[in-house]
XYZ file of C-alpha atoms in Angstrom:
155
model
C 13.054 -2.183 313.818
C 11.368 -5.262 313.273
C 8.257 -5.684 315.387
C 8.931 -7.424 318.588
C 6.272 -10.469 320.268
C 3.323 -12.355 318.218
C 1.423 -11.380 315.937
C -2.441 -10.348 316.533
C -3.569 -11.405 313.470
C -2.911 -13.065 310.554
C -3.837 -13.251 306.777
C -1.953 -16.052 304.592
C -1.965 -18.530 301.530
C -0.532 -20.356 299.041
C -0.866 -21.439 295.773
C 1.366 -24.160 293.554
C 1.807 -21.764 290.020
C 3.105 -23.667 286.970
C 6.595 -21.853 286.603
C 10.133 -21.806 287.879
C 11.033 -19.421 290.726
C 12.690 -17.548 288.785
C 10.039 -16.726 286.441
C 7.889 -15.973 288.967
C 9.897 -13.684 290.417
C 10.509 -12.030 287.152
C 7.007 -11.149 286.994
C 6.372 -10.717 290.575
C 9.298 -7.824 290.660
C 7.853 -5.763 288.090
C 5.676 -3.417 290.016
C 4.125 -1.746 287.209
C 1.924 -5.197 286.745
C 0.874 -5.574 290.076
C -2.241 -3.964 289.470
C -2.943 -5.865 286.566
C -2.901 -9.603 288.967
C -3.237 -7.493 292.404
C -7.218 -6.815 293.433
C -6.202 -4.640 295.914
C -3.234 -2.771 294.226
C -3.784 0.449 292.767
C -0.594 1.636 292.450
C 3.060 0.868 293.433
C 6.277 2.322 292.974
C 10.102 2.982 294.378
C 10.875 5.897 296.134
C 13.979 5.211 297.610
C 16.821 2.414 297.267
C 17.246 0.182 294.334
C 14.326 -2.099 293.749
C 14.360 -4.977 295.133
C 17.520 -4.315 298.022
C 17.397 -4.591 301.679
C 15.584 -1.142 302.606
C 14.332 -0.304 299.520
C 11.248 1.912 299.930
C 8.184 1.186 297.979
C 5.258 3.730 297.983
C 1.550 1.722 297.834
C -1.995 2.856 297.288
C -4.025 -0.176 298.260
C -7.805 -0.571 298.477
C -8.007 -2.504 301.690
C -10.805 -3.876 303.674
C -12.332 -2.177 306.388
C -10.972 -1.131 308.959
C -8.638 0.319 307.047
C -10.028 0.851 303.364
C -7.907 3.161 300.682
C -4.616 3.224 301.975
C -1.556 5.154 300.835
C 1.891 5.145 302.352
C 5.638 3.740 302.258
C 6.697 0.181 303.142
C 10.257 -0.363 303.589
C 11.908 -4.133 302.245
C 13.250 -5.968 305.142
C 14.423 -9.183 303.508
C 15.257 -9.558 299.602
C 16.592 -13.105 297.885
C 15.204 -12.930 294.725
C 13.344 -15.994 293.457
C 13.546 -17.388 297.145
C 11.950 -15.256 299.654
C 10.942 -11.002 300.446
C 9.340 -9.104 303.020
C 8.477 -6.106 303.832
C 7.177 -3.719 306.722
C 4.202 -0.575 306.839
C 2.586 0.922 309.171
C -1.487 0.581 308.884
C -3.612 2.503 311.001
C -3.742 2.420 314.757
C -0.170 1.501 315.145
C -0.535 -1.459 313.480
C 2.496 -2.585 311.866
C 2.117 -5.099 308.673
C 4.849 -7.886 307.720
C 4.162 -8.958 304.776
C 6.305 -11.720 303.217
C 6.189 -14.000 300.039
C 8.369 -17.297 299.979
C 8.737 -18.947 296.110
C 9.528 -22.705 296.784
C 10.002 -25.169 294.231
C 7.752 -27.522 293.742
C 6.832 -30.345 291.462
C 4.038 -28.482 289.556
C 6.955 -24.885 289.889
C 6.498 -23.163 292.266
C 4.338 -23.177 295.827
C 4.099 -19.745 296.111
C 3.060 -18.339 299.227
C 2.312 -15.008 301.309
C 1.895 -14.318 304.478
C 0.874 -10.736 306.521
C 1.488 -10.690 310.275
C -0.110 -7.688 312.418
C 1.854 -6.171 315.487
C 0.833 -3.826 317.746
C -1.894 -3.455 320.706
C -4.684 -2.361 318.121
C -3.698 -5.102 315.902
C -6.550 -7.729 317.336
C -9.061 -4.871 315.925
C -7.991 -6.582 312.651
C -8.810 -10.188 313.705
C -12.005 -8.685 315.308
C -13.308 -6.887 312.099
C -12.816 -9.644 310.070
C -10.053 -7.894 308.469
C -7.239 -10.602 308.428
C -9.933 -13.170 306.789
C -10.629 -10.833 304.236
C -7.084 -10.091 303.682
C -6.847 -13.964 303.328
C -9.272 -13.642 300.642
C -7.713 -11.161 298.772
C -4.340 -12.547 298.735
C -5.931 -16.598 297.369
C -7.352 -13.874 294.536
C -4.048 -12.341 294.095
C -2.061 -15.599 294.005
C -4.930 -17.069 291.197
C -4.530 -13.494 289.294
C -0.874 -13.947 288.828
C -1.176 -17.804 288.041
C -3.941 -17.011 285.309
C -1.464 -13.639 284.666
C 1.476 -15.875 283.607
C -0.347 -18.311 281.715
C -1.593 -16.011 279.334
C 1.709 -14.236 279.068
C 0.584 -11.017 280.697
């Protein structure tokens, strides 16, 4: 169930990458990369569903900033259209529930590729508080000039 009300806190940016959306998307949907263009990846992979299909379950291991550090556990796809848009849901701790959501948009460079994590939940303004959703921010600008530099050099 989607999470209901406004968000806490949240983390987003964007960044125009040289390619079609469909390229990007290519190498965006192979999760055995995303640690190679991800800093705070460590591992990724399908445990239930088809990849890439409305509630498809992806298992993560993520080093996170604090509050919530090394993090391992199952987010579940909530929106698919490949080379346009996904999302997906997990739970972080305290009852904080994570949307996070990429949108590829053409653009005159490619694409304007850009993600976005939304916090739920009454222990979600811990996040904001902490610092967490700015550092999130930070890592995400880092991920998004990790894949750019990624796909230039042809992985």
């Amino acid at each position: 169930m989607p999470p209901q009300g406004h968000p806490r806190a949240i983390a987003e940016a964007s960044l125009d990458i040289a390619a079609s959306p469909p390229v990007l998307w290519a190498t965006f949907a192979d999760l055995d990369k995303w640690p190679r263009w991800s800093p705070v990846v460590k591992s990724v992979c399908c445990v239930a569903g088809t990849e890439w299909t409305l509630n498809e379950q992806l298992e993560l291991t993520l080093d996170l900033p604090f509050p919530v550090s090394h993090w391992r556990g199952v987010a579940t796809v909530v929106e698919v259209q490949p080379a346009a848009s996904v999302a997906w849901e997990l739970e972080y701790p305290w009852d904080v529930v994570a949307v996070h959501s990429l949108r590829f948009k053409p653009s005159a460079l490619g694409t304007l590729l850009s993600i976005r994590e939304a916090y739920y939940g009454s222990w979600a303004s811990v996040y904001r508080l902490t610092g967490f959703a700015g550092k999130m921010q930070r890592a995400f600008e880092a991920m998004l000039r990790n894949l750019k530099a990624y796909l230039e050099v042809g992985g």
